[in-house]
mmCIF file of C-alpha atoms and ligand atoms in Angstrom:
data_model
loop_
_atom_site.group_PDB
_atom_site.id
_atom_site.type_symbol
_atom_site.label_atom_id
_atom_site.label_comp_id
_atom_site.label_asym_id
_atom_site.label_seq_id
_atom_site.Cartn_x
_atom_site.Cartn_y
_atom_site.Cartn_z
ATOM 1 C CA UNK A 376 -3.545 -0.232 -16.334
ATOM 2 C CA UNK A 377 0.246 -0.051 -16.095
ATOM 3 C CA UNK A 378 1.772 -1.877 -13.129
ATOM 4 C CA UNK A 379 5.289 -0.753 -12.300
ATOM 5 C CA UNK A 380 7.844 -1.317 -9.563
ATOM 6 C CA UNK A 381 10.887 0.933 -10.178
ATOM 7 C CA UNK A 382 11.345 4.696 -9.810
ATOM 8 C CA UNK A 383 12.795 4.818 -13.330
ATOM 9 C CA UNK A 384 9.717 3.237 -14.913
ATOM 10 C CA UNK A 385 7.424 5.401 -12.797
ATOM 11 C CA UNK A 386 9.180 8.604 -13.929
ATOM 12 C CA UNK A 387 8.959 7.567 -17.573
ATOM 13 C CA UNK A 388 5.261 6.730 -17.230
ATOM 14 C CA UNK A 389 4.585 9.990 -15.375
ATOM 15 C CA UNK A 390 6.189 12.015 -18.160
ATOM 16 C CA UNK A 391 3.806 10.502 -20.681
ATOM 17 C CA UNK A 392 0.695 11.595 -18.727
ATOM 18 C CA UNK A 393 -0.795 14.907 -19.772
ATOM 19 C CA UNK A 394 -3.612 16.438 -17.747
ATOM 20 C CA UNK A 395 -4.117 16.328 -14.001
ATOM 21 C CA UNK A 396 -2.979 13.373 -11.895
ATOM 22 C CA UNK A 397 -4.646 12.164 -8.701
ATOM 23 C CA UNK A 398 -2.551 9.925 -6.424
ATOM 24 C CA UNK A 399 -3.981 7.433 -3.917
ATOM 25 C CA UNK A 400 -1.256 6.113 -1.581
ATOM 26 C CA UNK A 401 -2.099 2.785 0.078
ATOM 27 C CA UNK A 402 -0.529 -0.187 1.807
ATOM 28 C CA UNK A 403 -2.672 -2.551 -0.272
ATOM 29 C CA UNK A 404 -5.096 -5.298 0.791
ATOM 30 C CA UNK A 405 -7.654 -2.953 -0.666
ATOM 31 C CA UNK A 406 -11.203 -2.553 0.620
ATOM 32 C CA UNK A 407 -14.112 -0.211 -0.060
ATOM 33 C CA UNK A 408 -12.431 2.535 1.982
ATOM 34 C CA UNK A 409 -9.446 2.607 -0.371
ATOM 35 C CA UNK A 410 -11.729 2.302 -3.388
ATOM 36 C CA UNK A 411 -13.730 5.357 -2.274
ATOM 37 C CA UNK A 412 -10.479 7.351 -2.548
ATOM 38 C CA UNK A 413 -9.856 5.918 -6.015
ATOM 39 C CA UNK A 414 -13.393 6.850 -7.123
ATOM 40 C CA UNK A 415 -12.961 10.400 -5.858
ATOM 41 C CA UNK A 416 -9.599 10.696 -7.608
ATOM 42 C CA UNK A 417 -11.175 9.310 -10.792
ATOM 43 C CA UNK A 418 -13.925 11.937 -10.661
ATOM 44 C CA UNK A 419 -11.538 14.850 -10.145
ATOM 45 C CA UNK A 420 -8.545 14.097 -12.391
ATOM 46 C CA UNK A 421 -7.630 13.163 -15.938
ATOM 47 C CA UNK A 422 -5.410 10.353 -14.610
ATOM 48 C CA UNK A 423 -5.330 8.231 -11.463
ATOM 49 C CA UNK A 424 -2.328 6.519 -9.891
ATOM 50 C CA UNK A 425 -2.380 4.150 -6.912
ATOM 51 C CA UNK A 426 0.674 3.192 -4.903
ATOM 52 C CA UNK A 427 0.725 -0.081 -3.008
ATOM 53 C CA UNK A 428 3.550 -0.302 -0.512
ATOM 54 C CA UNK A 429 3.647 -1.685 3.014
ATOM 55 C CA UNK A 430 6.061 0.935 4.304
ATOM 56 C CA UNK A 431 8.404 -0.731 6.811
ATOM 57 C CA UNK A 432 9.628 2.550 8.316
ATOM 58 C CA UNK A 433 6.218 3.420 9.755
ATOM 59 C CA UNK A 434 6.022 0.168 11.755
ATOM 60 C CA UNK A 435 7.573 -0.078 15.212
ATOM 61 C CA UNK A 436 9.836 -3.025 16.113
ATOM 62 C CA UNK A 437 6.997 -4.818 17.948
ATOM 63 C CA UNK A 438 4.281 -4.056 15.409
ATOM 64 C CA UNK A 439 2.668 -6.173 12.706
ATOM 65 C CA UNK A 440 4.901 -5.482 9.657
ATOM 66 C CA UNK A 441 5.661 -9.136 8.902
ATOM 67 C CA UNK A 442 2.063 -10.303 9.220
ATOM 68 C CA UNK A 443 0.407 -7.221 7.680
ATOM 69 C CA UNK A 444 -2.070 -8.645 5.097
ATOM 70 C CA UNK A 445 -0.945 -8.537 1.469
ATOM 71 C CA UNK A 446 -2.640 -9.688 -1.773
ATOM 72 C CA UNK A 447 -1.293 -7.792 -4.772
ATOM 73 C CA UNK A 448 -3.045 -10.022 -7.325
ATOM 74 C CA UNK A 449 -6.451 -9.343 -5.790
ATOM 75 C CA UNK A 450 -5.658 -5.625 -5.405
ATOM 76 C CA UNK A 451 -4.835 -5.370 -9.119
ATOM 77 C CA UNK A 452 -8.071 -7.197 -10.009
ATOM 78 C CA UNK A 453 -10.062 -4.705 -7.935
ATOM 79 C CA UNK A 454 -8.291 -1.673 -9.400
ATOM 80 C CA UNK A 455 -8.835 -2.938 -12.956
ATOM 81 C CA UNK A 456 -12.532 -2.151 -12.422
ATOM 82 C CA UNK A 457 -11.825 1.498 -11.549
ATOM 83 C CA UNK A 458 -10.076 2.774 -14.672
ATOM 84 C CA UNK A 459 -6.779 3.383 -12.861
ATOM 85 C CA UNK A 460 -3.974 4.471 -15.204
ATOM 86 C CA UNK A 461 -1.012 3.444 -13.123
ATOM 87 C CA UNK A 462 -0.263 1.209 -10.139
ATOM 88 C CA UNK A 463 3.129 1.424 -8.505
ATOM 89 C CA UNK A 464 4.075 -1.468 -6.207
ATOM 90 C CA UNK A 465 7.785 -1.074 -5.397
ATOM 91 C CA UNK A 466 9.960 -3.265 -3.171
ATOM 92 C CA UNK A 467 11.299 -1.956 0.159
ATOM 93 C CA UNK A 468 14.793 -1.901 -1.405
ATOM 94 C CA UNK A 469 13.558 0.433 -4.155
ATOM 95 C CA UNK A 470 12.382 2.967 -1.585
ATOM 96 C CA UNK A 471 15.092 2.390 1.004
ATOM 97 C CA UNK A 472 18.308 1.305 -0.736
ATOM 98 C CA UNK A 473 21.435 0.574 1.315
ATOM 99 C CA UNK A 474 22.764 3.791 2.857
ATOM 100 C CA UNK A 475 19.357 5.501 3.082
ATOM 101 C CA UNK A 476 19.498 8.138 5.842
ATOM 102 C CA UNK A 477 17.250 11.086 4.980
ATOM 103 C CA UNK A 478 14.079 11.492 7.009
ATOM 104 C CA UNK A 479 11.158 13.896 7.062
ATOM 105 C CA UNK A 480 9.836 14.755 10.523
ATOM 106 C CA UNK A 481 6.740 16.863 11.012
ATOM 107 C CA UNK A 482 7.238 17.876 14.605
ATOM 108 C CA UNK A 483 4.348 19.084 16.804
ATOM 109 C CA UNK A 484 1.371 17.443 15.137
ATOM 110 C CA UNK A 485 3.189 14.078 15.027
ATOM 111 C CA UNK A 486 3.806 14.062 18.772
ATOM 112 C CA UNK A 487 0.460 13.236 20.488
ATOM 113 C CA UNK A 488 -2.108 10.443 19.964
ATOM 114 C CA UNK A 489 -0.830 7.887 17.426
ATOM 115 C CA UNK A 490 2.630 9.458 17.529
ATOM 116 C CA UNK A 491 2.854 8.928 21.277
ATOM 117 C CA UNK A 492 1.666 5.307 21.086
ATOM 118 C CA UNK A 493 3.743 4.549 17.986
ATOM 119 C CA UNK A 494 7.081 6.396 18.257
ATOM 120 C CA UNK A 495 8.598 7.019 14.821
ATOM 121 C CA UNK A 496 5.366 6.131 13.004
ATOM 122 C CA UNK A 497 4.789 9.560 11.473
ATOM 123 C CA UNK A 498 8.462 9.996 10.589
ATOM 124 C CA UNK A 499 8.046 6.880 8.444
ATOM 125 C CA UNK A 500 4.747 8.115 7.014
ATOM 126 C CA UNK A 501 6.030 11.629 6.248
ATOM 127 C CA UNK A 502 9.198 10.275 4.640
ATOM 128 C CA UNK A 503 7.439 7.822 2.356
ATOM 129 C CA UNK A 504 4.720 10.337 1.427
ATOM 130 C CA UNK A 505 7.352 12.956 0.553
ATOM 131 C CA UNK A 506 9.076 10.375 -1.652
ATOM 132 C CA UNK A 507 5.748 9.531 -3.322
ATOM 133 C CA UNK A 508 4.969 13.210 -3.902
ATOM 134 C CA UNK A 509 8.413 13.689 -5.474
ATOM 135 C CA UNK A 510 8.098 10.625 -7.675
ATOM 136 C CA UNK A 511 4.502 11.130 -8.873
ATOM 137 C CA UNK A 512 4.282 14.951 -8.825
ATOM 138 C CA UNK A 513 0.492 14.584 -8.482
ATOM 139 C CA UNK A 514 -1.912 17.507 -8.710
ATOM 140 C CA UNK A 515 -4.032 16.015 -5.943
ATOM 141 C CA UNK A 516 -3.406 13.330 -3.328
ATOM 142 C CA UNK A 517 -6.241 11.459 -1.594
ATOM 143 C CA UNK A 518 -6.256 10.375 2.048
ATOM 144 C CA UNK A 519 -8.937 8.930 4.321
ATOM 145 C CA UNK A 520 -10.292 10.678 7.412
ATOM 146 C CA UNK A 521 -9.993 7.231 9.026
ATOM 147 C CA UNK A 522 -6.367 8.201 9.746
ATOM 148 C CA UNK A 523 -7.227 11.701 10.935
ATOM 149 C CA UNK A 524 -3.841 12.554 12.457
ATOM 150 C CA UNK A 525 -2.093 11.326 9.312
ATOM 151 C CA UNK A 526 -4.090 13.862 7.294
ATOM 152 C CA UNK A 527 -3.045 16.667 9.665
ATOM 153 C CA UNK A 528 0.605 15.578 9.420
ATOM 154 C CA UNK A 529 0.513 15.357 5.616
ATOM 155 C CA UNK A 530 -1.210 18.712 5.184
ATOM 156 C CA UNK A 531 1.540 20.267 7.305
ATOM 157 C CA UNK A 532 4.232 18.400 5.346
ATOM 158 C CA UNK A 533 2.841 19.620 2.008
ATOM 159 C CA UNK A 534 2.715 23.228 3.214
ATOM 160 C CA UNK A 535 6.103 23.202 4.908
ATOM 161 C CA UNK A 536 7.954 21.575 1.999
ATOM 162 C CA UNK A 537 6.051 23.510 -0.696
ATOM 163 C CA UNK A 538 4.624 20.518 -2.533
ATOM 164 C CA UNK A 539 2.403 22.138 -5.175
ATOM 165 C CA UNK A 540 -0.589 19.857 -4.764
ATOM 166 C CA UNK A 541 -3.975 19.669 -3.139
ATOM 167 C CA UNK A 542 -4.551 17.245 -0.257
ATOM 168 C CA UNK A 543 -8.073 15.824 -0.456
ATOM 169 C CA UNK A 544 -9.602 14.166 2.626
ATOM 170 C CA UNK A 545 -12.300 11.526 2.064
ATOM 171 C CA UNK A 546 -14.930 10.398 4.614
ATOM 172 C CA UNK A 547 -14.606 7.184 6.616
ATOM 173 C CA UNK A 548 -16.245 4.180 4.947
ATOM 174 C CA UNK A 549 -17.919 1.880 7.503
ATOM 175 C CA UNK A 550 -19.499 -1.558 7.678
ATOM 176 C CA UNK A 551 -23.294 -1.529 8.184
ATOM 177 C CA UNK A 552 -22.761 -2.035 11.953
ATOM 178 C CA UNK A 553 -20.486 1.009 12.167
ATOM 179 C CA UNK A 554 -17.034 -0.598 12.186
ATOM 180 C CA UNK A 555 -14.646 1.491 10.084
ATOM 181 C CA UNK A 556 -13.170 -0.556 7.243
ATOM 182 C CA UNK A 557 -9.503 -1.396 7.789
ATOM 183 C CA UNK A 558 -7.096 -3.921 6.317
ATOM 184 C CA UNK A 559 -6.394 -4.930 9.939
ATOM 185 C CA UNK A 560 -10.024 -6.018 10.529
ATOM 186 C CA UNK A 561 -8.991 -9.351 8.988
ATOM 187 C CA UNK A 562 -7.073 -10.079 12.228
ATOM 188 C CA UNK A 563 -10.333 -10.147 14.246
ATOM 189 C CA UNK A 564 -11.981 -13.469 15.087
ATOM 190 C CA UNK A 565 -15.790 -13.638 15.117
ATOM 191 C CA UNK A 566 -16.107 -12.654 18.770
ATOM 192 C CA UNK A 567 -13.637 -9.776 18.423
ATOM 193 C CA UNK A 568 -15.305 -8.581 15.231
ATOM 194 C CA UNK A 569 -18.561 -8.267 17.184
ATOM 195 C CA UNK A 570 -16.778 -6.517 20.090
ATOM 196 C CA UNK A 571 -15.123 -4.053 17.676
ATOM 197 C CA UNK A 572 -18.464 -2.336 17.075
ATOM 198 C CA UNK A 573 -17.889 -0.659 20.441
ATOM 199 C CA UNK A 574 -15.500 1.886 18.846
ATOM 200 C CA UNK A 575 -18.079 3.568 16.637
ATOM 201 C CA UNK A 576 -20.796 3.103 19.278
ATOM 202 C CA UNK A 577 -18.686 4.962 21.840
ATOM 203 C CA UNK A 578 -17.993 7.792 19.393
ATOM 204 C CA UNK A 579 -21.668 8.024 18.438
ATOM 205 C CA UNK A 580 -22.687 8.340 22.094
ATOM 206 C CA UNK A 581 -20.420 11.364 22.521
ATOM 207 C CA UNK A 582 -21.521 12.757 19.173
ATOM 208 C CA UNK A 583 -25.142 12.617 20.357
ATOM 209 C CA UNK A 584 -24.206 14.396 23.596
ATOM 210 C CA UNK A 585 -22.401 17.067 21.581
ATOM 211 C CA UNK A 586 -25.465 17.490 19.357
ATOM 212 C CA UNK A 587 -27.556 17.912 22.521
ATOM 213 C CA UNK A 588 -25.276 20.761 23.643
ATOM 214 C CA UNK A 589 -22.470 19.150 25.671
ATOM 215 C CA UNK A 590 -19.250 21.168 25.168
ATOM 216 C CA UNK A 591 -17.107 20.002 28.111
ATOM 217 C CA UNK A 592 -14.283 17.964 26.563
ATOM 218 C CA UNK A 593 -13.689 15.971 29.775
ATOM 219 C CA UNK A 594 -17.331 14.911 29.786
ATOM 220 C CA UNK A 595 -17.161 13.877 26.117
ATOM 221 C CA UNK A 596 -13.917 11.922 26.642
ATOM 222 C CA UNK A 597 -15.410 10.236 29.731
ATOM 223 C CA UNK A 598 -18.518 9.202 27.787
ATOM 224 C CA UNK A 599 -16.372 7.501 25.176
ATOM 225 C CA UNK A 600 -14.220 5.868 27.862
ATOM 226 C CA UNK A 601 -17.176 4.465 29.766
ATOM 227 C CA UNK A 602 -18.795 3.115 26.595
ATOM 228 C CA UNK A 603 -15.511 1.348 25.743
ATOM 229 C CA UNK A 604 -15.257 -0.027 29.295
ATOM 230 C CA UNK A 605 -18.536 -1.892 28.787
ATOM 231 C CA UNK A 606 -16.916 -4.177 26.210
ATOM 232 C CA UNK A 607 -14.758 -6.776 28.023
ATOM 233 C CA UNK A 608 -12.694 -7.602 24.904
ATOM 234 C CA UNK A 609 -11.756 -3.943 24.330
ATOM 235 C CA UNK A 610 -8.824 -2.199 26.031
ATOM 236 C CA UNK A 611 -8.617 1.578 25.610
ATOM 237 C CA UNK A 612 -5.229 3.037 24.579
ATOM 238 C CA UNK A 613 -6.390 6.632 24.401
ATOM 239 C CA UNK A 614 -9.485 8.742 24.003
ATOM 240 C CA UNK A 615 -8.907 12.289 22.795
ATOM 241 C CA UNK A 616 -10.961 15.398 22.150
ATOM 242 C CA UNK A 617 -8.502 17.696 20.431
ATOM 243 C CA UNK A 618 -8.296 20.799 18.304
ATOM 244 C CA UNK A 619 -8.693 19.496 14.719
ATOM 245 C CA UNK A 620 -5.699 21.529 13.485
ATOM 246 C CA UNK A 621 -3.161 21.582 16.317
ATOM 247 C CA UNK A 622 -4.282 18.295 17.923
ATOM 248 C CA UNK A 623 -3.899 19.908 21.355
ATOM 249 C CA UNK A 624 -6.344 18.467 23.911
ATOM 250 C CA UNK A 625 -9.336 20.740 24.534
ATOM 251 C CA UNK A 626 -11.045 21.784 27.754
ATOM 252 C CA UNK A 627 -14.103 23.040 25.904
ATOM 253 C CA UNK A 628 -15.258 22.411 22.355
ATOM 254 C CA UNK A 629 -15.414 25.849 20.761
ATOM 255 C CA UNK A 630 -16.284 27.155 17.297
ATOM 256 C CA UNK A 631 -13.321 25.291 15.766
ATOM 257 C CA UNK A 632 -14.942 21.966 16.691
ATOM 258 C CA UNK A 633 -13.084 18.913 17.947
ATOM 259 C CA UNK A 634 -11.483 15.768 16.623
ATOM 260 C CA UNK A 635 -12.786 13.019 18.896
ATOM 261 C CA UNK A 636 -10.495 10.050 18.372
ATOM 262 C CA UNK A 637 -9.563 6.787 20.004
ATOM 263 C CA UNK A 638 -7.278 3.805 19.806
ATOM 264 C CA UNK A 639 -8.414 0.496 21.251
ATOM 265 C CA UNK A 640 -7.039 -3.024 21.409
ATOM 266 C CA UNK A 641 -9.591 -5.695 20.659
ATOM 267 C CA UNK A 642 -7.777 -8.876 21.569
ATOM 268 C CA UNK A 643 -4.340 -8.322 20.028
ATOM 269 C CA UNK A 644 -5.613 -6.104 17.231
ATOM 270 C CA UNK A 645 -5.125 -2.361 17.474
ATOM 271 C CA UNK A 646 -7.989 -0.353 15.973
ATOM 272 C CA UNK A 647 -8.508 3.402 15.584
ATOM 273 C CA UNK A 648 -11.555 5.493 14.788
ATOM 274 C CA UNK A 649 -12.684 9.092 15.044
ATOM 275 C CA UNK A 650 -15.433 11.589 14.440
ATOM 276 C CA UNK A 651 -15.246 15.344 13.943
ATOM 277 C CA UNK A 652 -17.580 17.306 16.220
ATOM 278 C CA UNK A 653 -18.893 20.625 14.929
ATOM 279 C CA UNK A 654 -17.138 20.210 11.589
ATOM 280 C CA UNK A 655 -16.530 23.656 10.126
HETATM 281 P P1 AMP B 820 -3.750 2.163 4.337
HETATM 282 O O1 AMP B 820 -3.662 1.176 3.221
HETATM 283 O O2 AMP B 820 -4.335 1.629 5.583
HETATM 284 O O3 AMP B 820 -2.447 2.909 4.545
HETATM 285 O O4 AMP B 820 -4.779 3.251 3.858
HETATM 286 C C1 AMP B 820 -4.580 3.955 2.647
HETATM 287 C C2 AMP B 820 -5.519 5.141 2.609
HETATM 288 O O5 AMP B 820 -6.867 4.677 2.680
HETATM 289 C C3 AMP B 820 -5.308 6.086 3.801
HETATM 290 O O6 AMP B 820 -5.421 7.425 3.342
HETATM 291 C C4 AMP B 820 -6.431 5.707 4.709
HETATM 292 O O7 AMP B 820 -6.841 6.758 5.564
HETATM 293 C C5 AMP B 820 -7.523 5.356 3.721
HETATM 294 N N1 AMP B 820 -8.526 4.517 4.361
HETATM 295 C C6 AMP B 820 -8.312 3.364 5.052
HETATM 296 N N2 AMP B 820 -9.466 2.888 5.563
HETATM 297 C C7 AMP B 820 -10.433 3.766 5.209
HETATM 298 C C8 AMP B 820 -11.839 3.842 5.433
HETATM 299 N N3 AMP B 820 -12.487 2.930 6.152
HETATM 300 N N4 AMP B 820 -12.509 4.891 4.905
HETATM 301 C C9 AMP B 820 -11.860 5.836 4.187
HETATM 302 N N5 AMP B 820 -10.544 5.814 3.933
HETATM 303 C C10 AMP B 820 -9.831 4.804 4.424
#
């Protein structure tokens, strides 16, 4: 497994790979969610590359960039067990040298939900992902449904900028009690960790109502909201039932289904989760 940090070394290594390449972009502090993407990439490609980069431009000024968990040594140990060809772990200066001023903005689908709560977040994501796509020229890139809006933004980015690759979305990996795996779960103390199960519980309640025939989006959003309200340590940021492609809020869940998503603070930790209703 080659571990590289510069664009120059990455390009040289990329040129030596023949056969298809699957790319798994991450911010590191890897868990089973990330590793499920690596496994999928391994199954579908001749070669697998993983990038590990805590991208500063997708963090707001009051967010957790400086304390975001990092453990490159452990990440490399984990990846060694997955037959990964190439790991790229650049410095911020390598990606954003002095004078950097070119940004990629995916407009409409970046605006609501996470984009509204985290202004500039998706501009940072789209810019770094475009740079990764240029540097790796992968045949396929793997993203988790955990970050559902990110997938919508990146699919749009790939289409609009003609990146000749396939975007593959992988299912959310959860703890046995339903909590979606996230590098940020490490911020939770024992009490908060217990309280955080309310996210998936709230989504499951609405999912059950949908399965029983409920199609009124206000009713589904309200069910999620009232389930969240029962947990004193949880503070809702948003609950959304939106069109899975445009991310516009729905009145009624139609044949296109709905992306039911939420962002919640548990203590100081911001958590997100989602479920797709009526997945096509
Ligand atoms: P991150 O390191 O948080 O930027 O995540 C890197 C990739 O892993 C993104 O495509 C995430 O959506 C994906 N990912 C993170 N957590 C999970 C999870 N619990 N299940 C599936 N994919 C995940």
